[in-house]
Amino acid sequence: MTRAPSLLAALLMAAGCASRQVPAPEAAPSSPSPTPTRTWTATLHQDHPLVGRIWDVAGGRFVDEAALRTAVASTQYVLLGERHDHPDHHRLQAELVRATVHAGRRPALAFEMLDVTQWSTVAASLKKHPDDAEALAQALDWANSGWPPFSLYAPVFNAGLEAQLPIVAANLPRAQVRELVMKGPEALPVELRTRLRLDAPVPEAEAKAVREELDRSHCGHLPQEMLEPMALAQRARDAMMADQLLGLAVGNGALLITGNGHVRKDRAVPAHLMRRASDAKVLSVAILEVSPEALKPQDYATPVGAASLPYDYVWFTPAMPEDDPCKTLRERKPKTTP
């Protein structure tokens, strides 16, 4: 999205989504093997050496799409990241959903874009139109949801509905997010607050990293006193999505469709899953745009404030154009006279 950042936008969508800062340049990676020929919708940097490649973070090597599909299909909880308005990211997510079904699994398909107050709406729509993604979008009033156009997400929903996968509304309602920012943890019912472990202390290093990320994403214009409340809201959203995955009655695990910031293993949804179910098998897949100044996979760690990539796999795509999100705020800043 190209709009300038705002407190409300960060509260409801941007917190936990992908950071797009540009890292310092380094040498290009060696070419392990040819990547499959694809037709990309995004037009920027299609000739970048990382486009189409998949990086196995733990293995420190490139892998092919078959290896990623196997890892996704064999893992209980799979978190698939995205830039929300990037059509190629949703197409790749849909491919992984279909590959999982083809492998014989029928996981639930959960969405950050749907909050838990919409469970009944989803159920009613699917009962009446079990294979109609457009009918579901209309029932959810997606056009007025604040998320990018449904046409971008339709491939993912269609992949799930074609296989009759359970559709899961996973996010914290926006009204509760606002209440958290204004009132703190006490804004949530005690039972929910306890279940999400929002009263548990957060390691200072983690808390500091989240505050710095929020400050960067707001171009340094967010009041300092708002950083901690917004960090709490972000933590609550991650915790709620993990909670919904853990509470599924189906026994085939789940795929979560969410922003790249929510799939990072060090502090987002994967961390909450592991804190509450230490034996859970969790796989994090970030889908990242390439940058012309970043030619090696490791170059993409610094922009997200990490010493190393906080994911299990990274799938690289061309980039979409985007306005400078800080331009409007810089122009509004009063000029000082000498």
GROMACS .gro file of C-alpha atoms in nm:
model
  338
    1MET     CA    1   0.000   0.000   0.000
    2THR     CA    2   0.123   0.347  -0.077
    3ARG     CA    3  -0.060   0.561   0.173
    4ALA     CA    4   0.134   0.753   0.437
    5PRO     CA    5   0.156   0.582   0.775
    6SER     CA    6  -0.081   0.675   1.054
    7LEU     CA    7  -0.150   0.559   1.406
    8LEU     CA    8  -0.475   0.390   1.304
    9ALA     CA    9  -0.316   0.215   1.006
   10ALA     CA   10  -0.037   0.083   1.224
   11LEU     CA   11  -0.281  -0.033   1.487
   12LEU     CA   12  -0.498  -0.229   1.252
   13MET     CA   13  -0.269  -0.349   0.978
   14ALA     CA   14   0.090  -0.231   0.963
   15ALA     CA   15   0.208  -0.354   1.302
   16GLY     CA   16   0.380  -0.682   1.245
   17CYS     CA   17   0.383  -0.651   0.867
   18ALA     CA   18   0.686  -0.644   0.645
   19SER     CA   19   0.958  -0.385   0.687
   20ARG     CA   20   1.091  -0.262   0.354
   21GLN     CA   21   1.409  -0.076   0.446
   22VAL     CA   22   1.705  -0.113   0.215
   23PRO     CA   23   2.016  -0.287   0.350
   24ALA     CA   24   2.376  -0.222   0.259
   25PRO     CA   25   2.503  -0.384  -0.062
   26GLU     CA   26   2.714  -0.696  -0.062
   27ALA     CA   27   2.843  -0.941  -0.318
   28ALA     CA   28   2.600  -1.154  -0.515
   29PRO     CA   29   2.537  -1.513  -0.405
   30SER     CA   30   2.661  -1.805  -0.603
   31SER     CA   31   2.405  -1.967  -0.831
   32PRO     CA   32   2.314  -2.311  -0.694
   33SER     CA   33   2.081  -2.415  -0.974
   34PRO     CA   34   1.853  -2.259  -1.235
   35THR     CA   35   1.522  -2.135  -1.098
   36PRO     CA   36   1.193  -2.226  -1.266
   37THR     CA   37   1.073  -1.985  -1.531
   38ARG     CA   38   0.780  -1.781  -1.401
   39THR     CA   39   0.568  -1.497  -1.523
   40TRP     CA   40   0.566  -1.234  -1.250
   41THR     CA   41   0.306  -0.964  -1.201
   42ALA     CA   42   0.547  -0.738  -1.015
   43THR     CA   43   0.772  -0.553  -1.254
   44LEU     CA   44   1.060  -0.416  -1.047
   45HIS     CA   45   1.397  -0.594  -1.039
   46GLN     CA   46   1.287  -0.906  -1.226
   47ASP     CA   47   1.650  -0.959  -1.327
   48HIS     CA   48   1.772  -0.962  -0.965
   49PRO     CA   49   1.978  -1.276  -0.893
   50LEU     CA   50   1.754  -1.379  -0.603
   51VAL     CA   51   1.419  -1.357  -0.783
   52GLY     CA   52   1.237  -1.690  -0.770
   53ARG     CA   53   1.492  -1.848  -0.536
   54ILE     CA   54   1.416  -2.009  -0.201
   55TRP     CA   55   1.662  -1.980   0.085
   56ASP     CA   56   1.677  -2.245   0.359
   57VAL     CA   57   1.789  -2.036   0.657
   58ALA     CA   58   1.900  -2.315   0.888
   59GLY     CA   59   2.071  -2.504   0.608
   60GLY     CA   60   2.236  -2.191   0.471
   61ARG     CA   61   2.159  -2.295   0.115
   62PHE     CA   62   1.917  -2.252  -0.170
   63VAL     CA   63   1.656  -2.523  -0.222
   64ASP     CA   64   1.412  -2.595  -0.500
   65GLU     CA   65   1.035  -2.554  -0.486
   66ALA     CA   66   0.984  -2.926  -0.435
   67ALA     CA   67   1.184  -2.914  -0.112
   68LEU     CA   68   0.977  -2.623   0.018
   69ARG     CA   69   0.651  -2.795  -0.076
   70THR     CA   70   0.762  -3.107   0.110
   71ALA     CA   71   0.851  -2.906   0.421
   72VAL     CA   72   0.519  -2.722   0.415
   73ALA     CA   73   0.313  -3.035   0.359
   74SER     CA   74   0.482  -3.221   0.644
   75THR     CA   75   0.458  -2.951   0.914
   76GLN     CA   76   0.171  -2.908   1.158
   77TYR     CA   77   0.160  -2.528   1.169
   78VAL     CA   78   0.282  -2.337   0.864
   79LEU     CA   79   0.295  -1.959   0.859
   80LEU     CA   80   0.300  -1.807   0.511
   81GLY     CA   81   0.413  -1.443   0.500
   82GLU     CA   82   0.338  -1.177   0.244
   83ARG     CA   83   0.340  -0.813   0.152
   84HIS     CA   84  -0.034  -0.758   0.169
   85ASP     CA   85  -0.076  -0.582  -0.165
   86HIS     CA   86   0.163  -0.800  -0.366
   87PRO     CA   87  -0.022  -1.026  -0.614
   88ASP     CA   88   0.273  -1.263  -0.665
   89HIS     CA   89   0.290  -1.333  -0.292
   90HIS     CA   90  -0.069  -1.449  -0.284
   91ARG     CA   91  -0.018  -1.662  -0.594
   92LEU     CA   92   0.276  -1.838  -0.428
   93GLN     CA   93   0.073  -1.889  -0.110
   94ALA     CA   94  -0.206  -2.047  -0.314
   95GLU     CA   95   0.044  -2.282  -0.476
   96LEU     CA   96   0.163  -2.398  -0.134
   97VAL     CA   97  -0.196  -2.450  -0.016
   98ARG     CA   98  -0.267  -2.670  -0.319
   99ALA     CA   99   0.062  -2.857  -0.279
  100THR     CA  100  -0.027  -2.940   0.081
  101VAL     CA  101  -0.366  -3.074  -0.022
  102HIS     CA  102  -0.208  -3.269  -0.308
  103ALA     CA  103   0.026  -3.430  -0.055
  104GLY     CA  104  -0.275  -3.570   0.130
  105ARG     CA  105  -0.316  -3.318   0.413
  106ARG     CA  106  -0.624  -3.112   0.485
  107PRO     CA  107  -0.512  -2.832   0.718
  108ALA     CA  108  -0.728  -2.544   0.827
  109LEU     CA  109  -0.664  -2.223   0.633
  110ALA     CA  110  -0.638  -1.929   0.872
  111PHE     CA  111  -0.623  -1.559   0.785
  112GLU     CA  112  -0.488  -1.254   0.965
  113MET     CA  113  -0.738  -1.056   0.758
  114LEU     CA  114  -1.035  -1.215   0.935
  115ASP     CA  115  -1.100  -1.149   1.305
  116VAL     CA  116  -1.267  -1.381   1.552
  117THR     CA  117  -1.594  -1.185   1.549
  118GLN     CA  118  -1.639  -1.301   1.188
  119TRP     CA  119  -1.649  -1.675   1.260
  120SER     CA  120  -2.030  -1.690   1.229
  121THR     CA  121  -2.029  -1.487   0.907
  122VAL     CA  122  -1.773  -1.721   0.753
  123ALA     CA  123  -1.966  -2.029   0.862
  124ALA     CA  124  -2.299  -1.898   0.729
  125SER     CA  125  -2.152  -1.799   0.394
  126LEU     CA  126  -1.972  -2.129   0.344
  127LYS     CA  127  -2.285  -2.324   0.437
  128LYS     CA  128  -2.481  -2.141   0.169
  129HIS     CA  129  -2.202  -2.108  -0.090
  130PRO     CA  130  -1.934  -2.364   0.001
  131ASP     CA  131  -1.715  -2.304  -0.303
  132ASP     CA  132  -1.781  -1.936  -0.376
  133ALA     CA  133  -1.498  -1.707  -0.262
  134GLU     CA  134  -1.670  -1.397  -0.400
  135ALA     CA  135  -1.982  -1.469  -0.197
  136LEU     CA  136  -1.764  -1.500   0.112
  137ALA     CA  137  -1.599  -1.165   0.036
  138GLN     CA  138  -1.939  -1.000   0.004
  139ALA     CA  139  -2.061  -1.153   0.329
  140LEU     CA  140  -1.751  -1.022   0.505
  141ASP     CA  141  -1.789  -0.676   0.346
  142TRP     CA  142  -1.427  -0.710   0.239
  143ALA     CA  143  -1.448  -0.400   0.018
  144ASN     CA  144  -1.481  -0.186   0.332
  145SER     CA  145  -1.240  -0.383   0.548
  146GLY     CA  146  -0.932  -0.170   0.488
  147TRP     CA  147  -0.740  -0.463   0.341
  148PRO     CA  148  -0.619  -0.462  -0.021
  149PRO     CA  149  -0.872  -0.567  -0.288
  150PHE     CA  150  -1.014  -0.916  -0.251
  151SER     CA  151  -0.900  -0.998  -0.603
  152LEU     CA  152  -0.546  -1.025  -0.464
  153TYR     CA  153  -0.650  -1.276  -0.198
  154ALA     CA  154  -0.896  -1.468  -0.417
  155PRO     CA  155  -0.634  -1.723  -0.535
  156VAL     CA  156  -0.565  -1.826  -0.174
  157PHE     CA  157  -0.932  -1.848  -0.078
  158ASN     CA  158  -1.012  -2.039  -0.396
  159ALA     CA  159  -0.735  -2.290  -0.325
  160GLY     CA  160  -0.883  -2.351   0.019
  161LEU     CA  161  -1.247  -2.367  -0.087
  162GLU     CA  162  -1.176  -2.599  -0.378
  163ALA     CA  163  -1.034  -2.847  -0.128
  164GLN     CA  164  -1.309  -2.771   0.126
  165LEU     CA  165  -1.054  -2.672   0.389
  166PRO     CA  166  -1.184  -2.512   0.710
  167ILE     CA  167  -1.155  -2.133   0.685
  168VAL     CA  168  -1.039  -1.978   1.013
  169ALA     CA  169  -1.080  -1.619   1.131
  170ALA     CA  170  -0.766  -1.575   1.338
  171ASN     CA  171  -0.707  -1.212   1.432
  172LEU     CA  172  -0.797  -0.999   1.730
  173PRO     CA  173  -1.094  -0.769   1.656
  174ARG     CA  174  -0.997  -0.413   1.572
  175ALA     CA  175  -1.211  -0.271   1.850
  176GLN     CA  176  -1.013  -0.472   2.104
  177VAL     CA  177  -0.685  -0.360   1.947
  178ARG     CA  178  -0.789   0.002   1.996
  179GLU     CA  179  -0.894  -0.069   2.353
  180LEU     CA  180  -0.559  -0.233   2.425
  181VAL     CA  181  -0.372   0.072   2.304
  182MET     CA  182  -0.584   0.311   2.506
  183LYS     CA  183  -0.632   0.110   2.826
  184GLY     CA  184  -0.363  -0.158   2.838
  185PRO     CA  185  -0.408  -0.534   2.906
  186GLU     CA  186  -0.704  -0.468   3.136
  187ALA     CA  187  -0.907  -0.386   2.826
  188LEU     CA  188  -0.936  -0.759   2.756
  189PRO     CA  189  -1.140  -1.006   2.962
  190VAL     CA  190  -0.929  -1.171   3.231
  191GLU     CA  191  -0.968  -1.518   3.080
  192LEU     CA  192  -0.850  -1.404   2.737
  193ARG     CA  193  -0.569  -1.193   2.877
  194THR     CA  194  -0.446  -1.488   3.078
  195ARG     CA  195  -0.474  -1.729   2.787
  196LEU     CA  196  -0.277  -1.496   2.561
  197ARG     CA  197  -0.019  -1.446   2.840
  198LEU     CA  198  -0.023  -1.071   2.797
  199ASP     CA  199   0.068  -1.017   3.162
  200ALA     CA  200   0.389  -1.217   3.125
  201PRO     CA  201   0.708  -1.007   3.122
  202VAL     CA  202   0.869  -0.950   2.783
  203PRO     CA  203   1.248  -0.982   2.757
  204GLU     CA  204   1.393  -0.632   2.736
  205ALA     CA  205   1.587  -0.706   2.419
  206GLU     CA  206   1.267  -0.815   2.246
  207ALA     CA  207   1.069  -0.521   2.380
  208LYS     CA  208   1.337  -0.277   2.266
  209ALA     CA  209   1.349  -0.431   1.917
  210VAL     CA  210   0.972  -0.401   1.877
  211ARG     CA  211   0.971  -0.039   1.993
  212GLU     CA  212   1.248   0.046   1.748
  213GLU     CA  213   1.061  -0.128   1.465
  214LEU     CA  214   0.744   0.066   1.540
  215ASP     CA  215   0.940   0.390   1.555
  216ARG     CA  216   1.101   0.320   1.216
  217SER     CA  217   0.772   0.222   1.056
  218HIS     CA  218   0.628   0.559   1.164
  219CYS     CA  219   0.929   0.752   1.034
  220GLY     CA  220   1.019   0.864   1.386
  221HIS     CA  221   0.695   1.063   1.421
  222LEU     CA  222   0.511   0.834   1.661
  223PRO     CA  223   0.497   0.983   2.013
  224GLN     CA  224   0.732   0.793   2.240
  225GLU     CA  225   0.456   0.728   2.491
  226MET     CA  226   0.265   0.535   2.223
  227LEU     CA  227   0.542   0.287   2.147
  228GLU     CA  228   0.477   0.054   2.438
  229PRO     CA  229   0.095   0.049   2.399
  230MET     CA  230   0.132  -0.028   2.030
  231ALA     CA  231   0.390  -0.297   2.103
  232LEU     CA  232   0.134  -0.452   2.337
  233ALA     CA  233  -0.128  -0.445   2.061
  234GLN     CA  234   0.111  -0.612   1.820
  235ARG     CA  235   0.197  -0.880   2.076
  236ALA     CA  236  -0.172  -0.940   2.142
  237ARG     CA  237  -0.247  -0.987   1.773
  238ASP     CA  238   0.035  -1.239   1.738
  239ALA     CA  239  -0.083  -1.419   2.050
  240MET     CA  240  -0.442  -1.431   1.928
  241MET     CA  241  -0.346  -1.580   1.593
  242ALA     CA  242  -0.138  -1.845   1.770
  243ASP     CA  243  -0.429  -1.909   2.007
  244GLN     CA  244  -0.671  -1.967   1.722
  245LEU     CA  245  -0.436  -2.214   1.554
  246LEU     CA  246  -0.386  -2.405   1.879
  247GLY     CA  247  -0.760  -2.415   1.945
  248LEU     CA  248  -0.858  -2.578   1.618
  249ALA     CA  249  -1.064  -2.893   1.659
  250VAL     CA  250  -0.935  -3.039   1.334
  251GLY     CA  251  -0.631  -3.262   1.364
  252ASN     CA  252  -0.450  -3.168   1.045
  253GLY     CA  253  -0.283  -2.849   1.162
  254ALA     CA  254  -0.314  -2.517   0.985
  255LEU     CA  255  -0.173  -2.277   0.730
  256LEU     CA  256  -0.179  -1.911   0.838
  257ILE     CA  257  -0.188  -1.634   0.578
  258THR     CA  258  -0.036  -1.321   0.730
  259GLY     CA  259   0.214  -1.039   0.693
  260ASN     CA  260   0.584  -1.122   0.695
  261GLY     CA  261   0.631  -0.954   1.030
  262HIS     CA  262   0.394  -1.200   1.193
  263VAL     CA  263   0.586  -1.507   1.075
  264ARG     CA  264   0.922  -1.417   1.230
  265LYS     CA  265   1.031  -1.688   1.471
  266ASP     CA  266   1.203  -1.471   1.729
  267ARG     CA  267   0.896  -1.291   1.862
  268ALA     CA  268   0.581  -1.321   1.650
  269VAL     CA  269   0.322  -1.598   1.597
  270PRO     CA  270   0.579  -1.883   1.591
  271ALA     CA  271   0.720  -1.774   1.926
  272HIS     CA  272   0.373  -1.771   2.084
  273LEU     CA  273   0.298  -2.115   1.942
  274MET     CA  274   0.617  -2.259   2.087
  275ARG     CA  275   0.568  -2.097   2.428
  276ARG     CA  276   0.226  -2.256   2.463
  277ALA     CA  277   0.297  -2.587   2.289
  278SER     CA  278   0.668  -2.664   2.302
  279ASP     CA  279   0.626  -2.984   2.104
  280ALA     CA  280   0.440  -2.815   1.818
  281LYS     CA  281   0.600  -2.835   1.475
  282VAL     CA  282   0.609  -2.485   1.327
  283LEU     CA  283   0.741  -2.366   0.990
  284SER     CA  284   0.789  -2.002   0.897
  285VAL     CA  285   0.798  -1.899   0.530
  286ALA     CA  286   0.860  -1.534   0.447
  287ILE     CA  287   0.791  -1.413   0.093
  288LEU     CA  288   1.010  -1.109   0.040
  289GLU     CA  289   1.061  -0.856  -0.235
  290VAL     CA  290   1.415  -0.818  -0.363
  291SER     CA  291   1.612  -0.496  -0.335
  292PRO     CA  292   1.878  -0.397  -0.590
  293GLU     CA  293   2.117  -0.312  -0.305
  294ALA     CA  294   2.077  -0.654  -0.140
  295LEU     CA  295   2.220  -0.940  -0.342
  296LYS     CA  296   2.261  -1.210  -0.076
  297PRO     CA  297   1.986  -1.369   0.136
  298GLN     CA  298   2.162  -1.265   0.458
  299ASP     CA  299   2.136  -0.900   0.350
  300TYR     CA  300   1.765  -0.910   0.432
  301ALA     CA  301   1.815  -0.966   0.805
  302THR     CA  302   1.927  -0.614   0.896
  303PRO     CA  303   1.617  -0.441   0.752
  304VAL     CA  304   1.396  -0.639   0.990
  305GLY     CA  305   1.618  -0.564   1.288
  306ALA     CA  306   1.763  -0.914   1.322
  307ALA     CA  307   2.114  -1.054   1.335
  308SER     CA  308   2.005  -1.336   1.104
  309LEU     CA  309   1.692  -1.405   0.903
  310PRO     CA  310   1.416  -1.488   1.155
  311TYR     CA  311   1.239  -1.739   0.930
  312ASP     CA  312   1.281  -2.101   0.822
  313TYR     CA  313   1.256  -2.025   0.451
  314VAL     CA  314   1.256  -1.710   0.239
  315TRP     CA  315   1.107  -1.704  -0.111
  316PHE     CA  316   1.222  -1.400  -0.311
  317THR     CA  317   1.006  -1.218  -0.566
  318PRO     CA  318   1.028  -0.906  -0.780
  319ALA     CA  319   0.915  -0.585  -0.611
  320MET     CA  320   0.605  -0.372  -0.644
  321PRO     CA  321   0.628   0.007  -0.678
  322GLU     CA  322   0.562   0.198  -0.359
  323ASP     CA  323   0.562   0.563  -0.265
  324ASP     CA  324   0.798   0.680   0.007
  325PRO     CA  325   0.582   0.627   0.319
  326CYS     CA  326   0.765   0.902   0.508
  327LYS     CA  327   0.739   1.169   0.238
  328THR     CA  328   0.411   1.318   0.360
  329LEU     CA  329   0.532   1.335   0.718
  330ARG     CA  330   0.856   1.504   0.616
  331GLU     CA  331   0.664   1.762   0.417
  332ARG     CA  332   0.439   1.835   0.714
  333LYS     CA  333   0.732   1.888   0.951
  334PRO     CA  334   0.768   2.260   1.024
  335LYS     CA  335   1.074   2.420   0.874
  336THR     CA  336   1.315   2.582   1.114
  337THR     CA  337   1.449   2.927   1.044
  338PRO     CA  338   1.819   3.000   1.088
   0.00000   0.00000   0.00000
